[in-house]
PDB file of N, CA and C in Angstrom:
ATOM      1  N   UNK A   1    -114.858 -10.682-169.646  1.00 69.00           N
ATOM      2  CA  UNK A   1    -113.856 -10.784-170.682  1.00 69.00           C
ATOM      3  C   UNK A   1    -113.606 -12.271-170.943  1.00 69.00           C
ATOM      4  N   UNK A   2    -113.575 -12.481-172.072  1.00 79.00           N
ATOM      5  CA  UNK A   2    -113.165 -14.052-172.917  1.00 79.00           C
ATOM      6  C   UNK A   2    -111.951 -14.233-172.067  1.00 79.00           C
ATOM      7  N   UNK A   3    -111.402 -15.705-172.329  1.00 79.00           N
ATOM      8  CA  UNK A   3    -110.001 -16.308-171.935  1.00 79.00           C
ATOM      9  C   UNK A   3    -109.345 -16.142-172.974  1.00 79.00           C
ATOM     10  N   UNK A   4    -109.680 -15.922-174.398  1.00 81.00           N
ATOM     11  CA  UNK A   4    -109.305 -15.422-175.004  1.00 81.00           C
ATOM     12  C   UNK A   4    -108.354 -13.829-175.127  1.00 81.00           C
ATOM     13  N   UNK A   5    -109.722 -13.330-175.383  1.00 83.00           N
ATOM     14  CA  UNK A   5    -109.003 -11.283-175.089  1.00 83.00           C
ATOM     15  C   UNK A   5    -107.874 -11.283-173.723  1.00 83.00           C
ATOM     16  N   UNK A   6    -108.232 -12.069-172.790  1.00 84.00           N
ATOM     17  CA  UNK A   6    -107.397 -11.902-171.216  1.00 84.00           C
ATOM     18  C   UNK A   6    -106.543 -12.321-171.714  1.00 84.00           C
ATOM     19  N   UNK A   7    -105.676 -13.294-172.414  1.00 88.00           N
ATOM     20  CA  UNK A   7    -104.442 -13.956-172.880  1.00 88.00           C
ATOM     21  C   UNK A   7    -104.148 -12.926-174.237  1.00 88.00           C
ATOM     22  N   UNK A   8    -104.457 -12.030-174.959  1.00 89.00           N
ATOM     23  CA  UNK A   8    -104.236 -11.049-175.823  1.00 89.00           C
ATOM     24  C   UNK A   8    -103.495  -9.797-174.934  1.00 89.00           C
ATOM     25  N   UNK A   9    -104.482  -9.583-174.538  1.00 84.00           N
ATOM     26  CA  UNK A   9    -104.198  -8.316-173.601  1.00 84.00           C
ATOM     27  C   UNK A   9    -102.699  -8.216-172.500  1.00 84.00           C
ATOM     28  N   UNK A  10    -102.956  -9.761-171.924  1.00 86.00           N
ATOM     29  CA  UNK A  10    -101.698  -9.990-171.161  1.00 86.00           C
ATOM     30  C   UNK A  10    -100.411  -9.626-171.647  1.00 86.00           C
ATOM     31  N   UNK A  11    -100.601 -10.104-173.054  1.00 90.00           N
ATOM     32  CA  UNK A  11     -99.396 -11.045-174.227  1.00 90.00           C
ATOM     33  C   UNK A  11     -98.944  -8.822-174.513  1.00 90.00           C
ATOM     34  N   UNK A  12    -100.152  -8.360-175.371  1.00 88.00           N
ATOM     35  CA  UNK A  12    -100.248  -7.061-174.996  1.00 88.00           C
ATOM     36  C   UNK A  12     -99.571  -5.702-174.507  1.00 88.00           C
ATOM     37  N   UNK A  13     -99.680  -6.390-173.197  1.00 84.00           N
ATOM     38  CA  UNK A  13     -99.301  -5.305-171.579  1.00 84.00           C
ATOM     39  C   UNK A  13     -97.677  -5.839-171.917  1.00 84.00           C
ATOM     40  N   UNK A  14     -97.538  -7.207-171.812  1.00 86.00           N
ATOM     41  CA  UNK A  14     -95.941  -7.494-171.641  1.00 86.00           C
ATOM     42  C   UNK A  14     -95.068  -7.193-172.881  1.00 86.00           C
ATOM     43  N   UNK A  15     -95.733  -6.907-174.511  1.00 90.00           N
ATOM     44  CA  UNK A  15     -95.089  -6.872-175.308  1.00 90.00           C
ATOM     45  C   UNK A  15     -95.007  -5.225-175.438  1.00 90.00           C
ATOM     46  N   UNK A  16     -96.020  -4.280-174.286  1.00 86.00           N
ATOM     47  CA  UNK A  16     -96.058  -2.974-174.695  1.00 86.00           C
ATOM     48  C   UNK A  16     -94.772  -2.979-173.500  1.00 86.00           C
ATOM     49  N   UNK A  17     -95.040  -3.052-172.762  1.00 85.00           N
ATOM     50  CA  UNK A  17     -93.809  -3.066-171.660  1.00 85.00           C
ATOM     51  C   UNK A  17     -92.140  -3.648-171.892  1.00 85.00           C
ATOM     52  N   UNK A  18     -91.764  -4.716-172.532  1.00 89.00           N
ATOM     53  CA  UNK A  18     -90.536  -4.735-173.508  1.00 89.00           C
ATOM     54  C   UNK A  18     -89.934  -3.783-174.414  1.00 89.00           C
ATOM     55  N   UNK A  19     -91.111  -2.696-174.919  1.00 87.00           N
ATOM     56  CA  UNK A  19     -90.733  -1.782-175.572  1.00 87.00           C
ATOM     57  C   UNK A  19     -90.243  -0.568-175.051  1.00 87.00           C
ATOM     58  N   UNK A  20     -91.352  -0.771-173.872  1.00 86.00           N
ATOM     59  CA  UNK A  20     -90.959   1.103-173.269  1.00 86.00           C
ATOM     60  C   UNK A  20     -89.178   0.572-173.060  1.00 86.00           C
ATOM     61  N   UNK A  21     -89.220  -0.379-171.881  1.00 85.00           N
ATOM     62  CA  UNK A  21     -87.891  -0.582-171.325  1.00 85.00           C
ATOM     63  C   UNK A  21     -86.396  -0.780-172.832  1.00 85.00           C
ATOM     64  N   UNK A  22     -86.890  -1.191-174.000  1.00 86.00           N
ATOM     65  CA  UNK A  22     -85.899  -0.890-174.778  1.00 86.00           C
ATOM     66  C   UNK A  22     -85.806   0.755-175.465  1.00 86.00           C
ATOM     67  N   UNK A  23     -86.989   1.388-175.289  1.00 84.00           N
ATOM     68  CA  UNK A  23     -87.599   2.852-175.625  1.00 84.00           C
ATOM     69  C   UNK A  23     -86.133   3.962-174.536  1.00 84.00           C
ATOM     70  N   UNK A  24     -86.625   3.453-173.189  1.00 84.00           N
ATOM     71  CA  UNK A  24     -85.771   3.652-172.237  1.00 84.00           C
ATOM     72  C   UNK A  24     -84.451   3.665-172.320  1.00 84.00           C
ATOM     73  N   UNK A  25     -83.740   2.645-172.987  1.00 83.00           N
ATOM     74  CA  UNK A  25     -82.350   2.415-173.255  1.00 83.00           C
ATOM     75  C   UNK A  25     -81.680   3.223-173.688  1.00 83.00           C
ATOM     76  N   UNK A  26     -82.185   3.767-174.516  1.00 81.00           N
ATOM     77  CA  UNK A  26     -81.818   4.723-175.139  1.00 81.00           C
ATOM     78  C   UNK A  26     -81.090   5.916-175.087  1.00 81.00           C
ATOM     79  N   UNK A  27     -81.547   6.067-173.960  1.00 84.00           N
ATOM     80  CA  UNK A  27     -80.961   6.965-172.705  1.00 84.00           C
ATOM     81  C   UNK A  27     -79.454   6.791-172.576  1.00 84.00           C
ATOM     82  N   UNK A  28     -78.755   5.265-172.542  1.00 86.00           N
ATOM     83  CA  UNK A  28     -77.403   4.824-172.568  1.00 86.00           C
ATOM     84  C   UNK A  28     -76.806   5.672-173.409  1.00 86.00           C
ATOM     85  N   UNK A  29     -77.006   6.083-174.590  1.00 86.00           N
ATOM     86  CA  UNK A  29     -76.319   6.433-175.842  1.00 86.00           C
ATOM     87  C   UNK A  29     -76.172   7.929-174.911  1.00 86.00           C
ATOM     88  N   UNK A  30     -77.391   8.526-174.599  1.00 86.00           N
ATOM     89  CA  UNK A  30     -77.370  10.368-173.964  1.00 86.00           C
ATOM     90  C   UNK A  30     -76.167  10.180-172.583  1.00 86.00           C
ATOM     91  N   UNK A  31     -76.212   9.024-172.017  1.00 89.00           N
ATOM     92  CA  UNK A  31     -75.604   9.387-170.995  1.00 89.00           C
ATOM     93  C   UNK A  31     -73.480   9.070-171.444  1.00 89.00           C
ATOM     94  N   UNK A  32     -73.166   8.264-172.236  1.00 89.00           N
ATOM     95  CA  UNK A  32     -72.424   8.169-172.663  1.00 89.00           C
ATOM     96  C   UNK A  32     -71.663   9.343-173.328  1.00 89.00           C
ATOM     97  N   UNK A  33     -72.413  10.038-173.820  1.00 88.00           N
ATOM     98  CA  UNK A  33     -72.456  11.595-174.900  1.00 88.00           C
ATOM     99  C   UNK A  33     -72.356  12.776-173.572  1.00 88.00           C
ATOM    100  N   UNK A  34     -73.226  12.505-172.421  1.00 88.00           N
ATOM    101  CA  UNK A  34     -72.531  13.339-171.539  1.00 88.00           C
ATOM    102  C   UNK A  34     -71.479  13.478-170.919  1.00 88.00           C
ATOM    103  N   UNK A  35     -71.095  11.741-170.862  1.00 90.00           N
ATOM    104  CA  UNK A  35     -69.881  12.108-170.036  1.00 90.00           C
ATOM    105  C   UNK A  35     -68.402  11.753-170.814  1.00 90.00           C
ATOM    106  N   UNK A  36     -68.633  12.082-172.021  1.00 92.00           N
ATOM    107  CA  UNK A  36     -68.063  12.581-173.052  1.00 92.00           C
ATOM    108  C   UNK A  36     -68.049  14.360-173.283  1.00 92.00           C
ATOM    109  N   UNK A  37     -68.450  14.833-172.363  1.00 90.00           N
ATOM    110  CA  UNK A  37     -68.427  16.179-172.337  1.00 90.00           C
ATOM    111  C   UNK A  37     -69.574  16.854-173.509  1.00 90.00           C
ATOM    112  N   UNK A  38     -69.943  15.983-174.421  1.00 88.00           N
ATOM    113  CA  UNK A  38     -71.129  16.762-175.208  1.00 88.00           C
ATOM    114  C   UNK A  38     -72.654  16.487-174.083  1.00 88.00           C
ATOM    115  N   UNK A  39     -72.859  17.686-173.687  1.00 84.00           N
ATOM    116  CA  UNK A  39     -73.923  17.847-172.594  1.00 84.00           C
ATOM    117  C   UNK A  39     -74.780  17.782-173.605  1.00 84.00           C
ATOM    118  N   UNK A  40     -76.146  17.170-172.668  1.00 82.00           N
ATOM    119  CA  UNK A  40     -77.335  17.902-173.603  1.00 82.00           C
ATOM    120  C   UNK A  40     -78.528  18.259-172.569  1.00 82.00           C
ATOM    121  N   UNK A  41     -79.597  18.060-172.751  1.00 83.00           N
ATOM    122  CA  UNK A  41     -80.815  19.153-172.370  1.00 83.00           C
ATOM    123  C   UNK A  41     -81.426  18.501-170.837  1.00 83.00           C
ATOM    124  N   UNK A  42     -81.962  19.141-170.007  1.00 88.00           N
ATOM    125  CA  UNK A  42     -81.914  18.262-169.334  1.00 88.00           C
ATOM    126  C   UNK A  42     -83.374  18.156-168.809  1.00 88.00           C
ATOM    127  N   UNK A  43     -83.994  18.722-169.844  1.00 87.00           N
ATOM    128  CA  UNK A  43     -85.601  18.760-169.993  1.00 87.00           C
ATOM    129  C   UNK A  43     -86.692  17.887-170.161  1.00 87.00           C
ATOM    130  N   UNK A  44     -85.786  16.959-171.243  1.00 86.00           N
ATOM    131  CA  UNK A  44     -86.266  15.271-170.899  1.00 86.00           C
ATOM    132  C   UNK A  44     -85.913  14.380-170.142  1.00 86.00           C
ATOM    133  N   UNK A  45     -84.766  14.510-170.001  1.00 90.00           N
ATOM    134  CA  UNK A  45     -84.756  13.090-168.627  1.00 90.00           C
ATOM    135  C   UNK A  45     -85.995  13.890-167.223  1.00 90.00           C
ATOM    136  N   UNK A  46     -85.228  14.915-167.491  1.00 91.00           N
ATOM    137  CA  UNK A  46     -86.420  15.618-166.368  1.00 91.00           C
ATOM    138  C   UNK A  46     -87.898  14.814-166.052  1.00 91.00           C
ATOM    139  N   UNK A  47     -88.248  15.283-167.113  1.00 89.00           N
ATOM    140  CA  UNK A  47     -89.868  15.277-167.737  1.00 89.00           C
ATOM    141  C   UNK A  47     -90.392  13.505-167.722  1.00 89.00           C
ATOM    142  N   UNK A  48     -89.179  12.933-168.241  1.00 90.00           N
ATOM    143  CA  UNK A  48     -88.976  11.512-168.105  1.00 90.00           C
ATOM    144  C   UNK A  48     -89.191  10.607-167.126  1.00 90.00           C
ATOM    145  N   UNK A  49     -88.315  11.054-166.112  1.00 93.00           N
ATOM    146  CA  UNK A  49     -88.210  10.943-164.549  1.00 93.00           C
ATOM    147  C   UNK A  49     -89.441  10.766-163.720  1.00 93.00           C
ATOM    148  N   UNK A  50     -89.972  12.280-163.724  1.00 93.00           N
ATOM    149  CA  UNK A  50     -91.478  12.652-163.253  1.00 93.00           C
ATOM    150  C   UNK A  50     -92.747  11.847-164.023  1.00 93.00           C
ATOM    151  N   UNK A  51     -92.410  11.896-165.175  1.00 92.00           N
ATOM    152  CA  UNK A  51     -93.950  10.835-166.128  1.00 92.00           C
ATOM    153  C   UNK A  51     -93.844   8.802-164.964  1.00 92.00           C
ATOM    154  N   UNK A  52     -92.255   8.810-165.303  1.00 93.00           N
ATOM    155  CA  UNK A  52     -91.811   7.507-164.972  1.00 93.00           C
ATOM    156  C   UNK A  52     -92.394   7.203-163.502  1.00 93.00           C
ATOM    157  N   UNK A  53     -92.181   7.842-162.341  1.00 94.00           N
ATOM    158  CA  UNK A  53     -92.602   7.996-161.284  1.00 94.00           C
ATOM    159  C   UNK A  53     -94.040   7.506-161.536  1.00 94.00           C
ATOM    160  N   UNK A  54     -94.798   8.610-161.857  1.00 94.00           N
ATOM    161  CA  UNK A  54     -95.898   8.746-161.578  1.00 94.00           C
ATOM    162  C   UNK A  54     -96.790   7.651-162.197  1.00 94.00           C
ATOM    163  N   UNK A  55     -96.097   6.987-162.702  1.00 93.00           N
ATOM    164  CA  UNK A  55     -97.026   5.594-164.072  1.00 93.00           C
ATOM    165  C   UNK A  55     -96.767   4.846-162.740  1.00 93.00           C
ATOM    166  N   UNK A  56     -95.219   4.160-162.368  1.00 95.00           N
ATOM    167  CA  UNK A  56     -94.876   3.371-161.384  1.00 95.00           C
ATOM    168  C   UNK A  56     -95.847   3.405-159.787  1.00 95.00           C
ATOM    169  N   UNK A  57     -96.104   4.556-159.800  1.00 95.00           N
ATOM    170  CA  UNK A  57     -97.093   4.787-158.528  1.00 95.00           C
ATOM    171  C   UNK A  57     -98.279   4.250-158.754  1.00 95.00           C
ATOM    172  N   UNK A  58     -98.932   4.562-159.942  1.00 92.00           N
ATOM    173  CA  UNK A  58    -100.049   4.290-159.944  1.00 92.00           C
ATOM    174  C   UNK A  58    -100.407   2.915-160.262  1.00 92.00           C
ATOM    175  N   UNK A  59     -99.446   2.125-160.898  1.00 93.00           N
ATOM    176  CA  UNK A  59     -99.411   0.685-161.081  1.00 93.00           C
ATOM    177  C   UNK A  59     -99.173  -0.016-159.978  1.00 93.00           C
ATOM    178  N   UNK A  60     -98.285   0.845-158.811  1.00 95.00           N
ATOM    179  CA  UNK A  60     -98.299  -0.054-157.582  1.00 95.00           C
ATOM    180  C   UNK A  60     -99.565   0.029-156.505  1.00 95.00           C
ATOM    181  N   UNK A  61     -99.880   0.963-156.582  1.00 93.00           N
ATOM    182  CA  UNK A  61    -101.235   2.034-155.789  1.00 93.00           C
ATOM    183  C   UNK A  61    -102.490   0.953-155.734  1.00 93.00           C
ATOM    184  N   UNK A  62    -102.749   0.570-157.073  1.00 91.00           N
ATOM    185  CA  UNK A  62    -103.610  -0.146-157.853  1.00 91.00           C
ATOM    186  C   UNK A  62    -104.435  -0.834-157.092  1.00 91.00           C
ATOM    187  N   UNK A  63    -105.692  -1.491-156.659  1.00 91.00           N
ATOM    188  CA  UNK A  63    -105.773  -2.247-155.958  1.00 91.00           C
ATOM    189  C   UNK A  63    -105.369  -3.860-156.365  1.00 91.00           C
ATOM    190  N   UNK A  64    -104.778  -4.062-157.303  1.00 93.00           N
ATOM    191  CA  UNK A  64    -104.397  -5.425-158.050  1.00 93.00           C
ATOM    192  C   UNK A  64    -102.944  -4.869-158.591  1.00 93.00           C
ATOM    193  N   UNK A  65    -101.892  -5.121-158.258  1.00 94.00           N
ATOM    194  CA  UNK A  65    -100.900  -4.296-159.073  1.00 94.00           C
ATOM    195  C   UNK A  65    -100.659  -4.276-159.876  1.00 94.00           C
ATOM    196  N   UNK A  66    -100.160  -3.306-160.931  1.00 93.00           N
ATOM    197  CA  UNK A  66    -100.014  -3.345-162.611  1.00 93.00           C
ATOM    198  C   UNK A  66     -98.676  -3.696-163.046  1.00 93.00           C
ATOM    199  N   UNK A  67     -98.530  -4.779-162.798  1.00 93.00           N
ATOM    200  CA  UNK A  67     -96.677  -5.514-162.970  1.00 93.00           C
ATOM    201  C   UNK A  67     -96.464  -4.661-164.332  1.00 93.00           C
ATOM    202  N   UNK A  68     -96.653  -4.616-165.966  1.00 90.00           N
ATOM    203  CA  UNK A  68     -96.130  -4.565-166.599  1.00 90.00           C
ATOM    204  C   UNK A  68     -96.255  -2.559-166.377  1.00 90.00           C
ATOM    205  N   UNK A  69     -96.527  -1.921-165.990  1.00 93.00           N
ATOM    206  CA  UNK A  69     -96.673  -0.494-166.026  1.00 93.00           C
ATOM    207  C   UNK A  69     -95.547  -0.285-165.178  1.00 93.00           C
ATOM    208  N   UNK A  70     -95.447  -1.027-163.536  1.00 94.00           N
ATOM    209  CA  UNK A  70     -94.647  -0.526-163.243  1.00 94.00           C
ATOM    210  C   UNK A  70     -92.943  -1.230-163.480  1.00 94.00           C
ATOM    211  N   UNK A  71     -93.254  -2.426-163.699  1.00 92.00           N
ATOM    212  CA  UNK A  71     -91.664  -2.893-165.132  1.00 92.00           C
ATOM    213  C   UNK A  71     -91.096  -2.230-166.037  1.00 92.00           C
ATOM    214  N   UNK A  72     -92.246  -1.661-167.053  1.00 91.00           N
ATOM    215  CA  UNK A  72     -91.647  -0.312-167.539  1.00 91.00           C
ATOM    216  C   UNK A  72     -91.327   0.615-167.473  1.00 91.00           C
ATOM    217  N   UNK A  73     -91.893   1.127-166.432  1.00 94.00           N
ATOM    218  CA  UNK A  73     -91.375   2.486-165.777  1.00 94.00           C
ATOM    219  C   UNK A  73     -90.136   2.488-164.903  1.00 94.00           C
ATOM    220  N   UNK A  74     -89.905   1.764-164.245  1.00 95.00           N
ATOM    221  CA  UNK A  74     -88.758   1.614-163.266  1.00 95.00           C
ATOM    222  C   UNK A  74     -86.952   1.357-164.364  1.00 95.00           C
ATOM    223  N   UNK A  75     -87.103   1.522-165.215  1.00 92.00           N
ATOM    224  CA  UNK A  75     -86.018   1.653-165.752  1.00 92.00           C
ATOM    225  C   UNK A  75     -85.977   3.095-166.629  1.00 92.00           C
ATOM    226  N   UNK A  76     -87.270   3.941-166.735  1.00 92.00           N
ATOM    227  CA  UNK A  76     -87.419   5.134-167.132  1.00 92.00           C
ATOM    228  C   UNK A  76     -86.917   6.172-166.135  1.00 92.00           C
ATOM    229  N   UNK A  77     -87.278   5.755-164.767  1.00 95.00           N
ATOM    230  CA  UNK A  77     -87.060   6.176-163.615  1.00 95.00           C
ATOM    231  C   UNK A  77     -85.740   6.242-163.243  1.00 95.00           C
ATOM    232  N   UNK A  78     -84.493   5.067-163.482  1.00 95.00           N
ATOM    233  CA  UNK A  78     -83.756   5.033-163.125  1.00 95.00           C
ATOM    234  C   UNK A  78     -82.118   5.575-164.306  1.00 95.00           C
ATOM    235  N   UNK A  79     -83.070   5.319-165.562  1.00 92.00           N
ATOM    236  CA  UNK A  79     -82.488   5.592-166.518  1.00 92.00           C
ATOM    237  C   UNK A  79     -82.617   7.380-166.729  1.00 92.00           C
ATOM    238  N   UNK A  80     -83.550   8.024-166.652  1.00 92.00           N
ATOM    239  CA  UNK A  80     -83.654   9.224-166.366  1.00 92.00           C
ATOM    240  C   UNK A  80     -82.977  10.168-165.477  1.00 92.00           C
ATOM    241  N   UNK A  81     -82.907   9.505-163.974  1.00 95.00           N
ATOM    242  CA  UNK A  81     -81.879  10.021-163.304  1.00 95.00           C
ATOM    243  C   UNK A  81     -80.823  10.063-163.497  1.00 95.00           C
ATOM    244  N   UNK A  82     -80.195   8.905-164.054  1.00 94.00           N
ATOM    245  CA  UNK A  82     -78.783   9.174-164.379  1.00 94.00           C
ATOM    246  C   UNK A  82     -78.305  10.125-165.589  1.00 94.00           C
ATOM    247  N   UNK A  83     -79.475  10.033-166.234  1.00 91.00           N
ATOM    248  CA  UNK A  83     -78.986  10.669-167.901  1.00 91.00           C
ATOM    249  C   UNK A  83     -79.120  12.515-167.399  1.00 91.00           C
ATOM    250  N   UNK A  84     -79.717  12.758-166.072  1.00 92.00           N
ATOM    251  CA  UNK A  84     -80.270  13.935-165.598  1.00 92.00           C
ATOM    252  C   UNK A  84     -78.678  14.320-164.888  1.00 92.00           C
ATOM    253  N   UNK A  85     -78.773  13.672-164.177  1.00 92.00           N
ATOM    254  CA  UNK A  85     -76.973  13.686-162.929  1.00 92.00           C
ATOM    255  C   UNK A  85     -75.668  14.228-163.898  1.00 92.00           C
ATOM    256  N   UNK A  86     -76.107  13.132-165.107  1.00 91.00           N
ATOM    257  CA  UNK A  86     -74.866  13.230-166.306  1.00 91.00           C
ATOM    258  C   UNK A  86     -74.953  14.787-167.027  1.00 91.00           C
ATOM    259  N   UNK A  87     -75.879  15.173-167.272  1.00 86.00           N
ATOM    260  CA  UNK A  87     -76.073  16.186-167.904  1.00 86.00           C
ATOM    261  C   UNK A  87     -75.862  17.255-167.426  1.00 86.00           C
ATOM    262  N   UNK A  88     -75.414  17.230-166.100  1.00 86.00           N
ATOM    263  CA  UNK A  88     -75.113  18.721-165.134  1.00 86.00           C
ATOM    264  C   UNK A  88     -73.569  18.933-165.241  1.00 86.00           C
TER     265      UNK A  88
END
């Protein structure tokens, strides 16, 4: 790979990873709305949770670790649980 594409790709990974984690945020608004008493589903944070995990594992697993996979995930992970806790 060019020094080129490697400085794309980097730029890339970190600008796809800024997104999930504002993607993630989002979650604030659901968990706010729960504990406001309007419940909602608890099928996605669920589903959320478990995807989030399992990206974070495999980015740490890695034999080189995947900083921006598991950066993004670890606030899916943590943001999920709570929006999951809230929703019961």
């Amino acid at each position: 790979m060019k020094a080129g594409e490697h400085k794309f790709i980097t730029i890339l990974g970190w600008a796809a990873t800024t997104m999930t984690v504002v993607m993630y945020s989002s979650y604030m608004d659901q968990i706010h709305l729960n504990l406001s008493g309007q419940k909602g589903s608890v099928i996605l944070p669920l589903t959320t949770t478990i995807n989030c995990m399992l990206w974070a594992t495999y980015g740490w697993l890695k034999a080189r670790r995947d900083w921006p996979i598991i950066v993004a995930n670890v606030p899916g992970i943590l943001l999920g649980l709570v929006t999951l806790f809230t929703a019961f």
